[in-house]
Amino acid sequence: MSRAEAAYRWASKMAEAIQSSAWLEQGGSGRVDIQGTCSIGRAPSNQVVLADDKVSRRHAVIHAQDVDEFWLVDLGSSNGTYLNERRVAQPIRLWDQDKIEIGPFRLMFRQPHAARVSTLEQTDVEKTLHEIKSSHCWLLVADIEGSTQLSRRLSPDELPVVTGQWFNSCKRIIDASGGSIDKYLGDGFLAYWHGEERAAPQVARALTELKKIQESAQLAFRIVLHYGRVFTGGVTASGVERLFGADINFIFRMERLASLLGESRLLSETAHDRIKPNLPTKEAGRHLMSGFEGQFLFLSF
């Protein structure tokens, strides 16, 4: 068998895996394949429409991220989203045959073939289907502060509504500003924007809107923003590209630094240099970053 024929056969297998990597089943109503973000709710615009008064218009989403992971996110629905009979209070990863309950509807998540392609075979197919590319991106991490204290302050019924509404509000802001959420992190998320000059005003608007939510005092959370080089590529069965590289590690180090400094909003110097005409800032000092050489200037806003 020639290399070209072998590559074609593996490409065909991966195409089949992508087409049927994960799906939702609902009794005898067939299945809904999940590609990227799958929205669930009462509104007709959702990928999965559940027509019942106990279901919110935008009730929940299933978000594809990393290597064939799918995460369930409740969007602050009044009646809640239940996973295996437990109410979802924050984004949570789904596994094959997990049971999702929304109002009177029972859905089963299916992903039977996850991670069954060997690393060597997957690497060959990735080279065939997707070239690894590098580009410069705006990277933003937001995460809830004091989630343990929050769970003590709010009742079990209140907590999922408050956190879900926060995720929903943040997602709307990111989407409206031309950004995308790369992944959910339990009590936070990583978002990104491509482009430098074109995206800077949109990123600044997103920061301003997120700051307004912070100042509403309903829920305390941190925001950190960095501008750096990332790599994208590599096929996954979920059909989404992976985002990776040293600057991804850098932004998560920034989030920990912001926590240590007690800063609720922090910019890297590279982000500040590109966004400063759109956002007033003040210096937060120079600091060492684990795994990176030298000291780095950071600014608050």
Short mmCIF file of C-alpha atoms in Angstrom, two decimals:
data_model
loop_
_atom_site.label_atom_id
_atom_site.label_comp_id
_atom_site.label_asym_id
_atom_site.label_seq_id
_atom_site.Cartn_x
_atom_site.Cartn_y
_atom_site.Cartn_z
CA MET A 1 0.00 0.00 0.00
CA SER A 2 1.44 3.38 -0.99
CA ARG A 3 1.88 6.23 1.52
CA ALA A 4 -0.72 8.25 -0.38
CA GLU A 5 -3.26 5.42 -0.18
CA ALA A 6 -2.50 4.87 3.53
CA ALA A 7 -2.92 8.57 4.23
CA TYR A 8 -6.21 8.60 2.31
CA ARG A 9 -7.53 5.63 4.30
CA TRP A 10 -6.61 7.21 7.62
CA ALA A 11 -8.09 10.52 6.51
CA SER A 12 -11.32 8.70 5.68
CA LYS A 13 -11.37 7.03 9.09
CA MET A 14 -10.80 10.34 10.85
CA ALA A 15 -13.50 11.99 8.75
CA GLU A 16 -15.91 9.31 9.94
CA ALA A 17 -14.79 9.86 13.53
CA ILE A 18 -15.30 13.61 13.21
CA GLN A 19 -18.77 13.11 11.77
CA SER A 20 -19.92 10.86 14.61
CA SER A 21 -17.52 11.63 17.47
CA ALA A 22 -20.23 12.73 19.92
CA TRP A 23 -23.97 13.10 19.86
CA LEU A 24 -27.10 13.44 21.97
CA GLU A 25 -29.85 10.87 22.09
CA GLN A 26 -33.40 11.55 23.20
CA GLY A 27 -35.53 8.46 23.53
CA GLY A 28 -36.92 7.49 20.15
CA SER A 29 -36.29 10.95 18.64
CA GLY A 30 -33.01 9.98 16.99
CA ARG A 31 -29.69 11.74 17.56
CA VAL A 32 -28.14 15.18 17.21
CA ASP A 33 -24.44 15.26 16.25
CA ILE A 34 -22.32 17.71 18.24
CA GLN A 35 -19.86 19.90 16.34
CA GLY A 36 -18.22 22.84 18.10
CA THR A 37 -20.76 24.46 20.44
CA CYS A 38 -24.21 22.87 20.64
CA SER A 39 -26.90 25.13 22.14
CA ILE A 40 -29.91 23.72 23.99
CA GLY A 41 -33.09 25.59 24.84
CA ARG A 42 -36.68 26.51 24.04
CA ALA A 43 -35.88 29.04 21.29
CA PRO A 44 -36.04 27.75 17.70
CA SER A 45 -32.51 29.04 17.03
CA ASN A 46 -30.94 26.35 19.26
CA GLN A 47 -29.35 23.24 17.78
CA VAL A 48 -31.41 21.18 20.24
CA VAL A 49 -34.89 22.64 20.69
CA LEU A 50 -36.79 21.55 23.81
CA ALA A 51 -40.28 23.04 23.60
CA ASP A 52 -41.53 23.31 27.17
CA ASP A 53 -42.21 26.20 29.57
CA LYS A 54 -39.76 24.71 32.11
CA VAL A 55 -36.93 25.13 29.60
CA SER A 56 -35.28 28.56 29.23
CA ARG A 57 -34.89 30.11 25.78
CA ARG A 58 -31.10 29.69 26.02
CA HIS A 59 -30.82 26.99 28.65
CA ALA A 60 -27.42 25.34 28.25
CA VAL A 61 -24.58 24.65 25.82
CA ILE A 62 -22.28 21.73 25.15
CA HIS A 63 -18.85 23.14 24.26
CA ALA A 64 -16.17 21.17 22.35
CA GLN A 65 -12.64 21.91 23.51
CA ASP A 66 -9.10 20.53 23.75
CA VAL A 67 -8.61 16.96 22.48
CA ASP A 68 -12.13 15.59 22.00
CA GLU A 69 -13.53 16.98 25.26
CA PHE A 70 -17.12 18.15 25.58
CA TRP A 71 -18.23 20.33 28.49
CA LEU A 72 -21.77 21.04 29.68
CA VAL A 73 -22.49 24.66 30.70
CA ASP A 74 -25.77 25.83 32.26
CA LEU A 75 -26.54 29.43 31.23
CA GLY A 76 -28.26 30.52 34.43
CA SER A 77 -31.53 28.74 33.69
CA SER A 78 -34.32 29.13 36.24
CA ASN A 79 -35.06 25.42 36.54
CA GLY A 80 -31.53 24.14 36.19
CA THR A 81 -29.63 21.54 34.20
CA TYR A 82 -29.02 18.16 35.82
CA LEU A 83 -26.18 15.77 35.02
CA ASN A 84 -26.62 12.26 36.36
CA GLU A 85 -29.25 13.59 38.80
CA ARG A 86 -27.04 16.39 40.17
CA ARG A 87 -27.65 20.04 39.36
CA VAL A 88 -24.88 21.64 37.28
CA ALA A 89 -23.38 24.60 39.17
CA GLN A 90 -20.35 25.16 36.92
CA PRO A 91 -19.01 23.86 33.58
CA ILE A 92 -18.36 20.13 33.78
CA ARG A 93 -16.87 17.61 31.38
CA LEU A 94 -19.18 15.04 29.80
CA TRP A 95 -18.42 11.33 29.48
CA ASP A 96 -20.03 8.64 27.37
CA GLN A 97 -23.55 7.69 28.54
CA ASP A 98 -23.90 10.67 30.89
CA LYS A 99 -27.56 11.51 31.45
CA ILE A 100 -28.67 15.15 31.05
CA GLU A 101 -32.04 16.31 32.41
CA ILE A 102 -33.59 19.63 31.33
CA GLY A 103 -37.18 20.20 32.38
CA PRO A 104 -39.16 17.09 31.41
CA PHE A 105 -36.56 16.03 28.81
CA ARG A 106 -33.98 13.27 29.23
CA LEU A 107 -30.92 13.32 26.96
CA MET A 108 -28.02 10.89 26.82
CA PHE A 109 -24.54 12.06 25.79
CA ARG A 110 -22.69 9.56 23.61
CA GLN A 111 -18.98 9.56 22.81
CA PRO A 112 -18.08 5.87 22.56
CA HIS A 113 -14.94 6.16 20.43
CA ALA A 114 -13.04 8.91 22.25
CA ALA A 115 -9.25 8.61 22.28
CA ARG A 116 -9.24 5.25 20.44
CA VAL A 117 -6.95 6.38 17.65
CA SER A 118 -3.31 5.68 18.48
CA THR A 119 -0.97 8.63 18.95
CA LEU A 120 1.22 7.70 15.96
CA GLU A 121 -1.76 7.18 13.65
CA GLN A 122 -3.39 10.41 14.82
CA THR A 123 -0.12 12.30 14.24
CA ASP A 124 0.05 11.02 10.65
CA VAL A 125 -3.54 12.05 9.99
CA GLU A 126 -3.02 15.45 11.56
CA LYS A 127 -0.13 16.09 9.20
CA THR A 128 -2.36 15.04 6.32
CA LEU A 129 -5.44 17.09 7.27
CA HIS A 130 -4.23 20.07 9.28
CA GLU A 131 -1.03 22.07 9.15
CA ILE A 132 0.15 23.48 12.46
CA LYS A 133 0.02 27.27 12.14
CA SER A 134 1.21 30.11 14.34
CA SER A 135 -0.48 33.46 14.76
CA HIS A 136 -0.72 36.30 17.24
CA CYS A 137 -3.81 36.41 19.44
CA TRP A 138 -5.38 38.32 22.28
CA LEU A 139 -5.82 35.91 25.19
CA LEU A 140 -8.19 36.52 28.09
CA VAL A 141 -8.77 34.43 31.20
CA ALA A 142 -11.64 35.18 33.58
CA ASP A 143 -12.31 33.14 36.69
CA ILE A 144 -14.56 33.39 39.73
CA GLU A 145 -12.83 34.43 42.95
CA GLY A 146 -13.55 32.58 46.18
CA SER A 147 -15.79 29.91 44.68
CA THR A 148 -15.72 27.98 47.98
CA GLN A 149 -16.95 30.99 49.94
CA LEU A 150 -19.54 31.65 47.25
CA SER A 151 -20.93 28.14 47.64
CA ARG A 152 -21.28 28.75 51.38
CA ARG A 153 -22.97 32.12 50.92
CA LEU A 154 -25.53 30.97 48.37
CA SER A 155 -28.09 28.20 48.69
CA PRO A 156 -27.77 25.08 46.48
CA ASP A 157 -30.59 26.48 44.31
CA GLU A 158 -29.12 29.99 44.06
CA LEU A 159 -25.51 29.04 43.23
CA PRO A 160 -26.14 27.45 39.78
CA VAL A 161 -28.34 30.39 38.75
CA VAL A 162 -25.78 33.04 39.75
CA THR A 163 -22.77 31.27 38.22
CA GLY A 164 -24.72 30.25 35.12
CA GLN A 165 -25.91 33.81 34.52
CA TRP A 166 -22.30 34.99 34.88
CA PHE A 167 -21.07 32.51 32.27
CA ASN A 168 -23.95 33.48 29.99
CA SER A 169 -23.27 37.24 30.35
CA CYS A 170 -19.53 36.75 29.73
CA LYS A 171 -20.15 34.56 26.69
CA ARG A 172 -22.49 37.17 25.19
CA ILE A 173 -19.84 39.89 25.68
CA ILE A 174 -17.07 37.77 24.13
CA ASP A 175 -19.27 36.79 21.18
CA ALA A 176 -20.50 40.36 20.59
CA SER A 177 -16.91 41.64 20.51
CA GLY A 178 -15.81 39.15 17.87
CA GLY A 179 -13.98 36.82 20.26
CA SER A 180 -14.39 33.11 20.94
CA ILE A 181 -14.27 30.98 24.06
CA ASP A 182 -11.55 28.38 23.62
CA LYS A 183 -12.28 26.39 26.75
CA TYR A 184 -14.15 26.40 30.03
CA LEU A 185 -12.16 25.86 33.21
CA GLY A 186 -14.66 24.84 35.88
CA ASP A 187 -15.00 28.28 37.48
CA GLY A 188 -13.71 30.32 34.53
CA PHE A 189 -12.84 30.34 30.84
CA LEU A 190 -10.14 31.15 28.27
CA ALA A 191 -11.18 33.39 25.36
CA TYR A 192 -9.23 34.69 22.37
CA TRP A 193 -9.30 37.13 19.45
CA HIS A 194 -7.27 36.96 16.25
CA GLY A 195 -5.71 40.11 14.81
CA GLU A 196 -3.79 43.03 16.33
CA GLU A 197 -4.95 46.52 15.36
CA ARG A 198 -8.36 45.43 14.05
CA ALA A 199 -9.27 43.54 17.23
CA ALA A 200 -7.87 46.03 19.80
CA PRO A 201 -11.01 48.24 20.02
CA GLN A 202 -13.23 45.15 20.26
CA VAL A 203 -11.09 43.69 23.03
CA ALA A 204 -11.18 47.02 24.88
CA ARG A 205 -14.98 47.08 24.64
CA ALA A 206 -15.15 43.54 25.99
CA LEU A 207 -12.94 44.52 28.95
CA THR A 208 -15.11 47.56 29.65
CA GLU A 209 -18.28 45.42 29.66
CA LEU A 210 -16.69 42.76 31.85
CA LYS A 211 -15.57 45.49 34.25
CA LYS A 212 -19.19 46.66 34.54
CA ILE A 213 -20.21 43.16 35.59
CA GLN A 214 -17.40 43.16 38.18
CA GLU A 215 -18.59 46.46 39.61
CA SER A 216 -22.17 45.19 39.93
CA ALA A 217 -20.80 43.21 42.94
CA GLN A 218 -23.06 40.24 42.27
CA LEU A 219 -20.08 37.94 41.82
CA ALA A 220 -16.34 38.60 42.27
CA PHE A 221 -14.04 37.49 39.45
CA ARG A 222 -10.62 38.22 37.94
CA ILE A 223 -9.76 39.23 34.37
CA VAL A 224 -6.27 38.92 32.85
CA LEU A 225 -5.35 39.86 29.28
CA HIS A 226 -2.24 39.02 27.26
CA TYR A 227 -1.17 39.41 23.64
CA GLY A 228 1.14 36.74 22.29
CA ARG A 229 1.92 34.07 19.75
CA VAL A 230 -0.05 30.83 19.76
CA PHE A 231 -0.11 27.70 17.65
CA THR A 232 -3.29 26.27 16.21
CA GLY A 233 -3.96 23.05 14.39
CA GLY A 234 -4.16 19.32 14.89
CA VAL A 235 -7.36 17.51 14.01
CA THR A 236 -9.66 16.38 16.82
CA ALA A 237 -12.77 14.25 16.63
CA SER A 238 -14.75 17.21 17.96
CA GLY A 239 -13.88 19.14 14.81
CA VAL A 240 -12.22 22.05 16.61
CA GLU A 241 -8.61 23.24 16.46
CA ARG A 242 -6.37 23.19 19.50
CA LEU A 243 -4.76 26.36 20.86
CA PHE A 244 -1.33 25.82 22.45
CA GLY A 245 2.10 27.34 23.01
CA ALA A 246 4.19 29.15 25.62
CA ASP A 247 1.92 32.19 25.69
CA ILE A 248 -1.02 29.99 26.72
CA ASN A 249 1.06 28.97 29.74
CA PHE A 250 1.95 32.63 30.30
CA ILE A 251 -1.67 33.79 30.60
CA PHE A 252 -2.42 31.14 33.22
CA ARG A 253 0.69 32.23 35.16
CA MET A 254 -0.74 35.76 34.92
CA GLU A 255 -4.00 34.62 36.47
CA ARG A 256 -2.13 33.20 39.47
CA LEU A 257 -0.07 36.41 39.74
CA ALA A 258 -3.23 38.53 39.73
CA SER A 259 -4.55 36.43 42.60
CA LEU A 260 -1.32 36.89 44.59
CA LEU A 261 -1.30 40.65 43.96
CA GLY A 262 -4.99 41.01 44.81
CA GLU A 263 -5.63 42.56 41.38
CA SER A 264 -9.03 41.94 39.84
CA ARG A 265 -7.88 43.17 36.39
CA LEU A 266 -4.39 42.72 34.96
CA LEU A 267 -2.76 43.36 31.55
CA SER A 268 0.57 42.13 30.24
CA GLU A 269 2.90 44.74 28.73
CA THR A 270 2.38 43.35 25.21
CA ALA A 271 -1.39 43.68 25.61
CA HIS A 272 -1.09 47.17 27.11
CA ASP A 273 1.12 48.45 24.27
CA ARG A 274 -1.59 47.59 21.75
CA ILE A 275 -4.66 48.57 23.73
CA LYS A 276 -3.55 51.66 25.69
CA PRO A 277 -5.26 54.22 23.39
CA ASN A 278 -8.55 52.47 24.17
CA LEU A 279 -8.17 51.84 27.91
CA PRO A 280 -6.76 53.84 30.88
CA THR A 281 -4.25 51.82 32.93
CA LYS A 282 -1.74 52.07 35.78
CA GLU A 283 1.42 50.09 36.48
CA ALA A 284 1.23 47.05 38.77
CA GLY A 285 5.00 46.47 38.88
CA ARG A 286 7.51 44.09 37.32
CA HIS A 287 7.39 40.45 38.34
CA LEU A 288 9.10 37.12 37.70
CA MET A 289 7.04 34.44 36.00
CA SER A 290 7.72 30.76 36.64
CA GLY A 291 9.09 29.07 33.53
CA PHE A 292 9.95 32.38 31.80
CA GLU A 293 13.20 34.35 31.86
CA GLY A 294 13.42 37.89 33.23
CA GLN A 295 10.89 40.22 34.80
CA PHE A 296 7.69 41.33 33.13
CA LEU A 297 5.76 44.57 33.47
CA PHE A 298 2.06 44.30 34.28
CA LEU A 299 -0.65 46.93 34.44
CA SER A 300 -4.08 47.16 36.02
CA PHE A 301 -7.10 48.98 34.62
#
